[in-house]
Coordinates of C-alpha atoms and ligand atoms in Angstrom, one line a residue:
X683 CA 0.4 23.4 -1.6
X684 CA -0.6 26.3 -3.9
X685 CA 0.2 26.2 -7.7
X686 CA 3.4 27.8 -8.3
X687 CA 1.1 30.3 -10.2
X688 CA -1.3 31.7 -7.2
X689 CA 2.7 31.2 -5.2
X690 CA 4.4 33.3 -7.2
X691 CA 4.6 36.2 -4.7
X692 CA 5.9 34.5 -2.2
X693 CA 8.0 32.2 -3.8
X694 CA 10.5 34.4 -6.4
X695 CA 12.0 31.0 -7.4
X696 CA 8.9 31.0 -10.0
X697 CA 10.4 27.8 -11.5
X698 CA 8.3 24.4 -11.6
X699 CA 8.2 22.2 -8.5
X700 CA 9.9 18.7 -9.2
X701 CA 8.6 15.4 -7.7
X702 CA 9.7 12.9 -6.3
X703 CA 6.9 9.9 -5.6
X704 CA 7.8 7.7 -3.5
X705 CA 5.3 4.4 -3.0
X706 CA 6.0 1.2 -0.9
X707 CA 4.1 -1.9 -1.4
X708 CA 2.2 -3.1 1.3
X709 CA 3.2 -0.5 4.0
X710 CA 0.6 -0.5 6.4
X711 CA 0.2 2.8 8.6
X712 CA 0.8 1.1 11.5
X713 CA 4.2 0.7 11.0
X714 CA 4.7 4.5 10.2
X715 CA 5.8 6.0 13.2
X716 CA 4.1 9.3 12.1
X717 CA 0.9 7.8 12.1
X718 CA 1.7 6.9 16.2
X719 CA 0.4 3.2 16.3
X720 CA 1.9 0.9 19.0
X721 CA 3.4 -0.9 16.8
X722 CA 5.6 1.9 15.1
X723 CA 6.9 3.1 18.7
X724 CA 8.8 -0.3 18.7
X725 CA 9.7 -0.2 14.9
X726 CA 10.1 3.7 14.2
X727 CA 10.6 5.0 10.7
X728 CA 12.5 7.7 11.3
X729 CA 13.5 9.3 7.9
X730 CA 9.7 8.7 6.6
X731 CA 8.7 10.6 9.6
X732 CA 10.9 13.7 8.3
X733 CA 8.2 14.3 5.6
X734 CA 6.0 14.5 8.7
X735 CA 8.0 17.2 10.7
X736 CA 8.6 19.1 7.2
X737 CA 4.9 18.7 5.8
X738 CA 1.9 17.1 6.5
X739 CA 0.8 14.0 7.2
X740 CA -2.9 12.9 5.6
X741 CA -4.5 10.6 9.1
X742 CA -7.5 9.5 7.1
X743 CA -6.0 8.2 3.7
X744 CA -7.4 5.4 1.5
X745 CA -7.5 3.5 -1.4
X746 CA -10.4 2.9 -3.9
X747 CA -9.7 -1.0 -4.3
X748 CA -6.9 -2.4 -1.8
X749 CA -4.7 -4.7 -4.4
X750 CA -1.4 -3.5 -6.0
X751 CA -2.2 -3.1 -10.1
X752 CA -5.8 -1.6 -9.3
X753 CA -4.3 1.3 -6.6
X754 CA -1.2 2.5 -8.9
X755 CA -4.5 2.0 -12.2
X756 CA -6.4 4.2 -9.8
X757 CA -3.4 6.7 -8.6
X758 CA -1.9 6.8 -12.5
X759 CA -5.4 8.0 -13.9
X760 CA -7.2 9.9 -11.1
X761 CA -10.1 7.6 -11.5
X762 CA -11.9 4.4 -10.2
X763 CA -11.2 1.1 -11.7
X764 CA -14.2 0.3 -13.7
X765 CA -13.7 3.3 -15.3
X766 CA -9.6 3.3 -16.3
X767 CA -10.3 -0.6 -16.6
X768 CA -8.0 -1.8 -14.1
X769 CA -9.4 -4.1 -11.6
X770 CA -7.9 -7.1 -10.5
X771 CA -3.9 -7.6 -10.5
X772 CA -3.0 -9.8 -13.8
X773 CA -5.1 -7.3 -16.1
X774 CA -2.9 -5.3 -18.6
X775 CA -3.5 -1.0 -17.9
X776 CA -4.3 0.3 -21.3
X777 CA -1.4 2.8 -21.4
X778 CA -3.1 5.1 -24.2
X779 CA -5.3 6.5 -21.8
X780 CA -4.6 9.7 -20.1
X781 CA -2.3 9.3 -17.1
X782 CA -0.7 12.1 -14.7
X783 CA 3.5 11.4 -15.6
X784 CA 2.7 11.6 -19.2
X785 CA 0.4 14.9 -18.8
X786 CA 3.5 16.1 -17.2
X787 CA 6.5 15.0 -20.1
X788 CA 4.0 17.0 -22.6
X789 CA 4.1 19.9 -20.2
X790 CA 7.9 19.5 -20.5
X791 CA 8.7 17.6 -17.2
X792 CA 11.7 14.7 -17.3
X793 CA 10.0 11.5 -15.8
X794 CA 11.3 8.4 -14.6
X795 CA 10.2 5.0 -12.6
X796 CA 12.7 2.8 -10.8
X797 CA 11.2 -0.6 -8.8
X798 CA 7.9 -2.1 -8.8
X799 CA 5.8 -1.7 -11.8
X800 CA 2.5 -4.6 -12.1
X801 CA -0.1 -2.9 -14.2
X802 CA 1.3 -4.8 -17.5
X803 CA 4.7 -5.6 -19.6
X804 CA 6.5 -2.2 -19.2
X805 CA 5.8 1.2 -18.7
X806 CA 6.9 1.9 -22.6
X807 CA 3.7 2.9 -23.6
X808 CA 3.2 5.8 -20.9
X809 CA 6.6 7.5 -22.6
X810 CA 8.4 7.6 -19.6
X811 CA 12.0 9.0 -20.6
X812 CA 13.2 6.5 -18.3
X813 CA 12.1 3.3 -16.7
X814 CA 14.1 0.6 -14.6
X815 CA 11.4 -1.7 -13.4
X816 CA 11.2 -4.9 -11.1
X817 CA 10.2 -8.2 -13.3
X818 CA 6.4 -8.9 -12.1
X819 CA 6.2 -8.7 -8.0
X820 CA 10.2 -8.5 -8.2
X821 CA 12.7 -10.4 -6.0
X822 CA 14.0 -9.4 -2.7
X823 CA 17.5 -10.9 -3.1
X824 CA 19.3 -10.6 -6.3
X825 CA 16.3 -9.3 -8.5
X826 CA 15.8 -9.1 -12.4
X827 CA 15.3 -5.6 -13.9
X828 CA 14.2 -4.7 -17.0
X829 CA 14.6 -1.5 -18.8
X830 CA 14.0 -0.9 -22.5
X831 CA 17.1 -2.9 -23.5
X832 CA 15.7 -6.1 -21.5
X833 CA 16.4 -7.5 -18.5
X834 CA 19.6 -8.4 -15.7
X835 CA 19.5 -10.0 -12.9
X836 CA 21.5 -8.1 -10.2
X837 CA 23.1 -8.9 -7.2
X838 CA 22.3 -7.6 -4.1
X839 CA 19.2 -6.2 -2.0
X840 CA 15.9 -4.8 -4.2
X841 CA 15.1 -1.8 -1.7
X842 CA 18.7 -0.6 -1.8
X843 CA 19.1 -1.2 -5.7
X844 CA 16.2 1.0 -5.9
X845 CA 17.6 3.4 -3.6
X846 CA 20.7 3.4 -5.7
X847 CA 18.8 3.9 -8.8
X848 CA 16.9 6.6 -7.8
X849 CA 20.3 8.6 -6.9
X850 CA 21.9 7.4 -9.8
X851 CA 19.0 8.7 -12.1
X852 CA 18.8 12.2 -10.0
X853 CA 22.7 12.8 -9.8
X854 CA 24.0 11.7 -13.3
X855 CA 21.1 10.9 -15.6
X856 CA 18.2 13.6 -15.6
X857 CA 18.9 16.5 -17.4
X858 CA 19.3 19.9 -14.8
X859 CA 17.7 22.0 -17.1
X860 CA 14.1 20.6 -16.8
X861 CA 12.1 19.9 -14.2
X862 CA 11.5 16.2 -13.0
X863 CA 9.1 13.5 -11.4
X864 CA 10.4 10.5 -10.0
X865 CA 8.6 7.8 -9.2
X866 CA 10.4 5.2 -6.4
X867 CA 8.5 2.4 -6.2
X868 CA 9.9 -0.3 -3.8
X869 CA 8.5 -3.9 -3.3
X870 CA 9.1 -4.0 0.3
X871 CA 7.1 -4.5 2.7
X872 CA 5.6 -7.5 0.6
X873 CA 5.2 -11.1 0.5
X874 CA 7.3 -12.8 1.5
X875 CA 8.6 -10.1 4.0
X876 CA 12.3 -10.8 3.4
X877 CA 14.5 -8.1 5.0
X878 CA 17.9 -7.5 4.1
X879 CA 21.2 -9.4 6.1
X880 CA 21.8 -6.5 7.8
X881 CA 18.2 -6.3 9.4
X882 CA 17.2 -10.0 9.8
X883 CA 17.7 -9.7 13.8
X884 CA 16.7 -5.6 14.5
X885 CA 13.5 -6.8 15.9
X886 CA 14.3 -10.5 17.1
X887 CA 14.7 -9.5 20.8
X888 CA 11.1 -7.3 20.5
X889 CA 7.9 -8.2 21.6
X890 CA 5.1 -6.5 19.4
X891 CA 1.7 -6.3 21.0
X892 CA -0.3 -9.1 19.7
X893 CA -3.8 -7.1 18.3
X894 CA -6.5 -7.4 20.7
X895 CA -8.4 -9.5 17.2
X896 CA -6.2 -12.4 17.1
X897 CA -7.9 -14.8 17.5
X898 CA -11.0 -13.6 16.0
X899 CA -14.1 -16.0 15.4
X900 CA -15.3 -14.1 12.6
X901 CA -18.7 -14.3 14.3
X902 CA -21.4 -12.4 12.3
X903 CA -19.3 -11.9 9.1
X904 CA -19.7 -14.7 6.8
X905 CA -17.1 -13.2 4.4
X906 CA -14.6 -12.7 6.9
X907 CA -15.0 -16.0 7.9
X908 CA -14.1 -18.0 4.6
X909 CA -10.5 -16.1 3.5
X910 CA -7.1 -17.6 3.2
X911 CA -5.4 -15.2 5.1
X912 CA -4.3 -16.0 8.4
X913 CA -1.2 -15.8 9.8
X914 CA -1.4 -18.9 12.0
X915 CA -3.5 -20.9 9.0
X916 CA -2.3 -19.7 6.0
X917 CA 1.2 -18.4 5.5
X918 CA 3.8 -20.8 4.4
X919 CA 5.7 -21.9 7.3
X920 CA 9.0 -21.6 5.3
X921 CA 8.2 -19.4 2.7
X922 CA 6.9 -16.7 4.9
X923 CA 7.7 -17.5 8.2
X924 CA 11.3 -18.7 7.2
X925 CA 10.8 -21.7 10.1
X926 CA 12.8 -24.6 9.8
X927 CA 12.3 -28.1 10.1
X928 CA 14.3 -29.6 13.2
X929 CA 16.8 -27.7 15.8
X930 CA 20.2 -27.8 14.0
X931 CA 18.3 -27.7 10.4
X932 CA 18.9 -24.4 8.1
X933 CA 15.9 -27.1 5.9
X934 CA 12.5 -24.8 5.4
X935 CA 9.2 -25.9 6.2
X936 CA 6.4 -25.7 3.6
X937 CA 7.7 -23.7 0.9
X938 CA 6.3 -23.8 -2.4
X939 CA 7.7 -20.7 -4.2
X940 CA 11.5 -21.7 -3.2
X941 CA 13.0 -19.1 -6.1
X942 CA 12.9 -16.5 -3.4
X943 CA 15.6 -18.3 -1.7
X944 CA 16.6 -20.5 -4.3
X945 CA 18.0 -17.2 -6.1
X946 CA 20.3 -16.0 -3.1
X947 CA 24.3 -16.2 -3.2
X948 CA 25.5 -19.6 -1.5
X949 CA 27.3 -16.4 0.6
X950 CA 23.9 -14.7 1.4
X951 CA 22.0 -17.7 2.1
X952 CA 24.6 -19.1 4.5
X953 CA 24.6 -15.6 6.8
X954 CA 20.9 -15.8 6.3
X955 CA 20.3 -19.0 8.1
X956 CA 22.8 -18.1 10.4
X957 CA 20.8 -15.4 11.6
X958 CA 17.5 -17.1 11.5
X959 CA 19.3 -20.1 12.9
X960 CA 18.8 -19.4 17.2
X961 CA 14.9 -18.1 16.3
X962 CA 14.3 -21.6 14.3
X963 CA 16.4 -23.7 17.0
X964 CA 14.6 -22.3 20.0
X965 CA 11.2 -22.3 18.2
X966 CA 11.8 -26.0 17.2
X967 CA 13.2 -27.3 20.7
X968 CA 9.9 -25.7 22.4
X969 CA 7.6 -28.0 20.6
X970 CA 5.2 -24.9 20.6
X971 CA 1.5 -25.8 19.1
X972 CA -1.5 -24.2 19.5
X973 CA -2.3 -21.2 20.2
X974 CA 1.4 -20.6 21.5
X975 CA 2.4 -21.9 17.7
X976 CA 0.0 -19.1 16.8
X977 CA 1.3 -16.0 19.0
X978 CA 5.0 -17.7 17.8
X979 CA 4.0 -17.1 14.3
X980 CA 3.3 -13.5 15.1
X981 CA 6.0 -12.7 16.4
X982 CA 7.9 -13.8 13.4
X983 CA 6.3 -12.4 11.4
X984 CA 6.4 -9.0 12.4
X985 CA 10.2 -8.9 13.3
X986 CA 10.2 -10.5 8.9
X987 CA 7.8 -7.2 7.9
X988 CA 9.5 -4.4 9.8
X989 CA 12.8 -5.8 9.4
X990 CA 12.2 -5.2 5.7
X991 CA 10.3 -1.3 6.6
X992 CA 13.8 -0.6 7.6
X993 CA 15.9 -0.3 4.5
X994 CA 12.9 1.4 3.0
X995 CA 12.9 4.1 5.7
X996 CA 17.1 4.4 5.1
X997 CA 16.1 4.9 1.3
X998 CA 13.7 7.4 2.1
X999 CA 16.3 8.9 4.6
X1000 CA 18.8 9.2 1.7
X1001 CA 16.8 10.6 -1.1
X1002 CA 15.7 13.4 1.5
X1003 CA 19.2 13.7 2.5
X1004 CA 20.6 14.3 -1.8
X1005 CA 17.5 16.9 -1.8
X1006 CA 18.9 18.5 0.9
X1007 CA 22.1 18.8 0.2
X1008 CA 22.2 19.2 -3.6
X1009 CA 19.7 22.2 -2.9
X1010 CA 16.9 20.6 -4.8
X1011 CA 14.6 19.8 -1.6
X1012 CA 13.5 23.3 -1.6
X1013 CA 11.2 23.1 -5.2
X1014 CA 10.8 19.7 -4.5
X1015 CA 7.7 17.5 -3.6
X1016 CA 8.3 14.6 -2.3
X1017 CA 5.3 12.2 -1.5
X1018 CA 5.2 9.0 0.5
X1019 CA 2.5 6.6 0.2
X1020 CA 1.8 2.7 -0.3
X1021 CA 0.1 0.5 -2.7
X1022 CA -2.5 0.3 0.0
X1023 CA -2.9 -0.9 3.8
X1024 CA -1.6 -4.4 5.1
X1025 CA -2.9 -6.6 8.1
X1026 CA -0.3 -6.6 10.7
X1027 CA -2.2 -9.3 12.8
X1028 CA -5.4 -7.9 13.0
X1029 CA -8.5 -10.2 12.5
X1030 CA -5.2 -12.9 12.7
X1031 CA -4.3 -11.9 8.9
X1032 CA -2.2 -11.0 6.9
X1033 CA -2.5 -9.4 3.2
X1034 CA -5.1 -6.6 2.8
X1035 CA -8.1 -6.7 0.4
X1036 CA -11.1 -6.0 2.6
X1037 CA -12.6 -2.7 2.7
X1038 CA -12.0 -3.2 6.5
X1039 CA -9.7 -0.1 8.4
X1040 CA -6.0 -2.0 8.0
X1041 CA -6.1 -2.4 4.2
X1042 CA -8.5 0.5 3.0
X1043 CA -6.2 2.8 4.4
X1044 CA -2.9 3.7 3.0
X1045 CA -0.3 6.0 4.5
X1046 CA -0.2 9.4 3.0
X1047 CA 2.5 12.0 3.3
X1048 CA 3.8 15.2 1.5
X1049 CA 6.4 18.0 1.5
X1050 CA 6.5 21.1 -0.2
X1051 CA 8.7 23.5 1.7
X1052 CA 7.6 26.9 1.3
X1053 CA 4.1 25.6 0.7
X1054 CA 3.1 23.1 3.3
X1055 CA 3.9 24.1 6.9
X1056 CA 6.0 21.4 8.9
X1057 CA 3.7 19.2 11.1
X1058 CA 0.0 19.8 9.6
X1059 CA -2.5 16.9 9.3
X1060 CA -5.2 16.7 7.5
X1061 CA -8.1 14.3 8.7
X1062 CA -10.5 14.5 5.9
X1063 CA -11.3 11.6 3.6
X1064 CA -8.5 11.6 0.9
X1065 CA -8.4 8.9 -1.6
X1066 CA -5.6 7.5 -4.1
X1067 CA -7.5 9.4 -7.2
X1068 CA -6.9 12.3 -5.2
X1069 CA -3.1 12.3 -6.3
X1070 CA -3.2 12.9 -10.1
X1071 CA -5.2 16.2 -10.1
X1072 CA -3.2 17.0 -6.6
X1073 CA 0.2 17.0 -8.6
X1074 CA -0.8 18.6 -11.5
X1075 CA -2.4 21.6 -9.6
X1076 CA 0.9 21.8 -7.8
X1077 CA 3.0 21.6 -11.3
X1078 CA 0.6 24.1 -13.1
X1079 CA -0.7 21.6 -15.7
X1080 CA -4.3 22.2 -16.5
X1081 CA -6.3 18.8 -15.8
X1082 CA -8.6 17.3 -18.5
X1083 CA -11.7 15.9 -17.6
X1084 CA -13.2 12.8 -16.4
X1085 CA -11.1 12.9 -13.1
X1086 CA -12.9 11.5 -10.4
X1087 CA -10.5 12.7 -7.4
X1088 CA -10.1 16.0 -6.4
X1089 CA -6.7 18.3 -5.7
X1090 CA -6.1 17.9 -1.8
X1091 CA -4.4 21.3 -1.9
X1092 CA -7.0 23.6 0.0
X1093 CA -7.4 21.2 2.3
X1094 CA -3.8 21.6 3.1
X1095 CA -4.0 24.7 3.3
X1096 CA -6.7 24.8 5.9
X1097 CA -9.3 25.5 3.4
X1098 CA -11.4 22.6 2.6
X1099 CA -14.0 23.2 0.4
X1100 CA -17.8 23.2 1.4
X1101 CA -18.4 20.4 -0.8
X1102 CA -15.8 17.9 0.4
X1103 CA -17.1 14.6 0.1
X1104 CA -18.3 12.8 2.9
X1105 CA -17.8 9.4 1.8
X1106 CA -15.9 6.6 0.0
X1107 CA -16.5 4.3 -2.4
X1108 CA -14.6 1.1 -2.6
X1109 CA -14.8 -1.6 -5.3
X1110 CA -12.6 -4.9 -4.4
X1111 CA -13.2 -7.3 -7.4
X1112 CA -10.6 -10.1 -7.3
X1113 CA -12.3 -13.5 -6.4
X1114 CA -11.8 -16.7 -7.3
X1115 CA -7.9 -15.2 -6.1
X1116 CA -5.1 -15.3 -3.8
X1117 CA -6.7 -15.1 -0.5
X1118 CA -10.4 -15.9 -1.1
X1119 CA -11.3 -12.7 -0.1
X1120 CA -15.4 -12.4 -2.0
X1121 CA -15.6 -9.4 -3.8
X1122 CA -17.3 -6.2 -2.6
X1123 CA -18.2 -3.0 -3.0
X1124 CA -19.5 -0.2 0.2
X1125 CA -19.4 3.1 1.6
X1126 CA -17.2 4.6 4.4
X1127 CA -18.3 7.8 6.1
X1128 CA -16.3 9.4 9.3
X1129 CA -18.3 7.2 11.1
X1130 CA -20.0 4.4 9.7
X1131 CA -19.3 1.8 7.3
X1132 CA -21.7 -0.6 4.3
X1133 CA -20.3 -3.0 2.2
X1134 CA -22.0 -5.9 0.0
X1135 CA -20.1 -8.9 -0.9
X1136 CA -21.3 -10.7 -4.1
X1137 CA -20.5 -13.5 -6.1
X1138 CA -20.7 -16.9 -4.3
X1139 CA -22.6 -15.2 -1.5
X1140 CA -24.5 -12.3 -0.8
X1141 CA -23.7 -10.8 2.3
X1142 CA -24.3 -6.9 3.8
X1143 CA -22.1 -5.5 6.4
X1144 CA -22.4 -2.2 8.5
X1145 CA -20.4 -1.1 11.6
X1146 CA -20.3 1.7 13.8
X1147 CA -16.6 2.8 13.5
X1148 CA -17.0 5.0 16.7
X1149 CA -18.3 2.3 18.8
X1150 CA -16.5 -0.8 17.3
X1151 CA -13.4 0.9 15.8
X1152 CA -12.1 -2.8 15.2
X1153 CA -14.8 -3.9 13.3
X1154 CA -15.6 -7.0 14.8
X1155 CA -19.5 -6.4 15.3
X1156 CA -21.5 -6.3 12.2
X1157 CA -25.0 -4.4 12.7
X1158 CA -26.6 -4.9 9.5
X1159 CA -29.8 -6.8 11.3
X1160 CA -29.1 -4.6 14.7
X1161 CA -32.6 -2.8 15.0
X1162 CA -30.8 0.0 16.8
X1163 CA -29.1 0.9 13.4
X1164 CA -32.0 0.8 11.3
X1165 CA -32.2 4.5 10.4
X1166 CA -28.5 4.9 9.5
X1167 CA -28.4 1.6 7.5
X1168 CA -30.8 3.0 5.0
X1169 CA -29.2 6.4 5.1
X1170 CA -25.6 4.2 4.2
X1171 CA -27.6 2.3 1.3
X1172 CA -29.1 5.5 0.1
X1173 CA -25.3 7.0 0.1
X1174 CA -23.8 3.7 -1.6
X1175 CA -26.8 4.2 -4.1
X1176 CA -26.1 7.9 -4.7
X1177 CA -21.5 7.0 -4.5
X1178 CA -22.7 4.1 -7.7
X1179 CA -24.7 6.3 -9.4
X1180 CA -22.2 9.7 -9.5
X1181 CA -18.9 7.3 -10.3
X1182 CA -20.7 5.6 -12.8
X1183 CA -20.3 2.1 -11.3
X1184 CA -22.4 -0.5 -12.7
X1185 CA -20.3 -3.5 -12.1
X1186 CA -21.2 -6.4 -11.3
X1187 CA -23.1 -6.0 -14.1
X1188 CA -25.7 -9.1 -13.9
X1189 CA -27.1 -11.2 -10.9
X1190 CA -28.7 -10.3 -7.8
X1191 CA -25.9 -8.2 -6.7
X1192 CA -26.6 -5.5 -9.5
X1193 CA -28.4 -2.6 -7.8
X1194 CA -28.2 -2.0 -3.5
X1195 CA -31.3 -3.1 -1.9
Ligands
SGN1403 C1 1.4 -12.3 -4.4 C2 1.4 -12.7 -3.0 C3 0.0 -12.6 -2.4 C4 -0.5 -11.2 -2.6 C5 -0.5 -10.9 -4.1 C6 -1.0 -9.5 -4.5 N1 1.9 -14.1 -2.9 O1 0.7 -13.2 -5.3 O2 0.1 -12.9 -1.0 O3 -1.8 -11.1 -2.1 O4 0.9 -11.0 -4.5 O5 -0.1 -8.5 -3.9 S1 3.5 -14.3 -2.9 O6 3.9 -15.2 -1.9 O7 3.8 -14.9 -4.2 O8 4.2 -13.0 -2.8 S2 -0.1 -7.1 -4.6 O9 0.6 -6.2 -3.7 O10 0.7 -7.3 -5.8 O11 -1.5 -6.8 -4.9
CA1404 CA1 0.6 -4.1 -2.8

């Protein structure tokens, strides 16, 4: 991943690289094939797997604050959010600031964004020289766009209108003569995890492994204990888990948003129920409750999620294939990454949030032929401010200041440096919220992992990652830990201090004990 500068002797192209930036919402690494979770053996993603075999894929990935506007605040401006001022979806980004896509229009790069947006109205004051964005969250079926000359409702699918915009803009709309970064941004995988006609039974006859934390007590985590976020508990029987009333019904259980379906064609809603129809009817005739209701509800809902992974993966598979064949993959970087992580079961959840494994993490993966060699991984700690000065080393664009993350190309090329960090910060502020998950801020080492949650309680956490990978064992009063507890609080102390967080700014929860 050299600059094109230190390059130039191997690479006689000497032109600019372009990008193409591709971010999901809500794709958790375990439904990445690449990544090589259970899970993704039974629901492969084969095209996002090619930026695997023809770069490198980053296995210890995360994000600074595991929400949607905070991550793309934190990705946009290479820095934490109490610091670009983005922390909690709902806030507006304050667009005057520096950003990476308008660093590279003044360097003379053409930029566009096509899909999911959520940091504010529009991305009009970042200059982009073209935007197409979803309204809000955005709409699976039949979504409204808006672009500067306002808004239509389309028909059809939002992952493949994306896809199609993104051609669109790259075969007919950009001008050849410059380079370009694009940014796809789809809102698959999210809530509510509606796939598209033609995928609504690709998993229906498969039986994912139900994670080994289920049914988790939350025993010895008071936080985890009080969230709205189970799969069994809290999703939306209809809305989510698309079950019906009675056998012979297409009538939805409890669903309160009802535009998602409301908005369909009378022609895609009927084939819709049809193929939910068998699922529903057998689900109703076996008068499941329980804990059978529960492991029902799984099963659903993962055949919903990675039924909607699957047109992003054809996306990504035809991006990759106009880059190869137009001849621009070879000075092209194309990047794959999420939003951040997503519960797929684990801890019985879903959503993300929590500074646990599922959600901190967020897939990560790159190409750059002629600069990354095909199947390297990288497994040191990498973080979404990592992308902005990453990109512009790669482009040639001199970074200001003030940028917290650091350029992840020597590490890619084998060379990390000496001082690499060691650790992660993470900052989750949104509480009261969807979810109830309290806020919190910790650390994460390779190892070990502290967090505090503030607010309406005033909680530590600390596990041993090595020897409770799943996190269900907290250790902050373990005796046994002692030593590297107060070496965690002194790195949380030292993580505060050299970002410059001070928030919360009042109450107990100011300063680590
Ligand atoms: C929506 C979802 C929530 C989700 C938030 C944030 N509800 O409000 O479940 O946590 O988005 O997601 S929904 O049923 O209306 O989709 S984020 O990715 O934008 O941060
Ligand atoms: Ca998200």
């Amino acid at each position: 991943m050299d600059a094109p500068s230190r390059a130039a002797s191997a690479e006689p192209r000497g032109t600019r690289p372009n990008i193409v930036f591709i971010m999901s919402d809500d794709h958790a690494v375990q439904a990445i094939s690449a990544y090589g979770h259970p899970v993704s053996k039974l629901a492969p993603t084969p095209n996002i797997d090619r930026i695997a075999q023809n770069g490198v894929v980053f296995r210890n990935s995360f994000v600074t604050n595991s929400l949607c506007g905070p991550s793309r605040a934190a990705m946009l401006t290479g820095k934490f959010g109490h610091v670009n001022g983005f922390n909690k979806n709902g806030e507006t980004f304050d667009a005057s600031q520096w950003t990476w896509p308008r660093a590279l229009k003044e360097a003379g790069y053409q930029t566009a964004v096509i899909g999911k947006w959520h940091i504010g109205p529009t991305p009009e004051g970042i200059d982009f020289d073209y935007w197409k964005i979803l309204d809000d969250q955005g709409k699976y079926y039949n979504p409204d766009f808006i672009t500067a000359g306002g808004r239509t409702r389309v028909e059809g699918y939002a992952t493949d209108l994306i896809t199609r915009y993104s051609l669109d803009w790259l075969k007919t709309r950009r001008d050849p003569d410059k380079p370009f970064m694009l940014m796809v941004h789809h809102k698959a995988p999210h809530r509510n995890f509606m796939p598209a006609l033609r995928h609504v039974q690709k998993y229906q006859g498969v039986e994912f492994p139900v994670p080994p934390t289920y049914f988790d007590d939350y025993k010895s985590r008071p936080a985890a204990a009080r969230q709205e976020m189970n799969i069994y508990r809290d999703a939306q029987e209809g809305h989510d888990l698309k079950m019906t009333v009675a056998v012979g019904s297409t009538r939805l259980r409890e669903n309160i948003w009802p535009d998602d379906f409301d908005r369909m064609t009378p022609a895609q809603r009927a084939e819709w129920d049809r193929l939910h129809q068998a699922g529903n009817d057998a689900m109703n005739a076996a008068g499941l409750e329980g804990r059978d209701m529960a492991l029902w509800k799984y099963q659903r809902y993962m055949q919903e999620y990675l039924g909607t992974v699957a047109a992003v993966d054809e996306g990504v598979g035809e991006l990759l294939d106009y880059l190869e064949e137009s001849g621009l993959a070879e000075n092209t970087i194309v990047v794959y990454t999420s939003d951040q992580g997503f519960y797929l079961g684990e801890h019985g959840w879903f959503d993300k949030r929590w500074i646990y494994e599922e959600s901190m993490r967020t897939p990560l993966l790159v190409q750059y032929p002629g600069h990354i060699r095909g199947g390297t991984t990288v497994d040191a700690l990498v973080q979404n401010i990592d992308y902005a000065p990453t990109l512009l080393e790669c482009a040639g664009v001199p970074a200001p200041g003030g940028i917290q993350g650091r350029s992840l190309a020597p590490l890619v090329e084998g060379k990390p440096p000496a001082d690499w960090r060691r650790s992660l910060y993470y900052h989750y502020y949104e509480f009261p919220g969807f979810h109830s998950v309290r806020a919190h801020y910790g650390v994460r080492s390779d190892r070990y992992k502290l967090a505090r949650f503030y607010g309406d309680i005033d909680a530590w956490e600390f596990y041993d990652l090595k020897a409770d990978p799943t996190e269900m064992h907290n250790r902050i009063d373990d005796p046994a830990y002692r030593e590297e507890i107060a070496t965690m609080k002194a790195e949380l102390a030292r993580l505060r201090e050299y970002y410059g967080d001070e928030t919360p700014h009042s109450g107990r929860a100011n300063a680590p004990r």
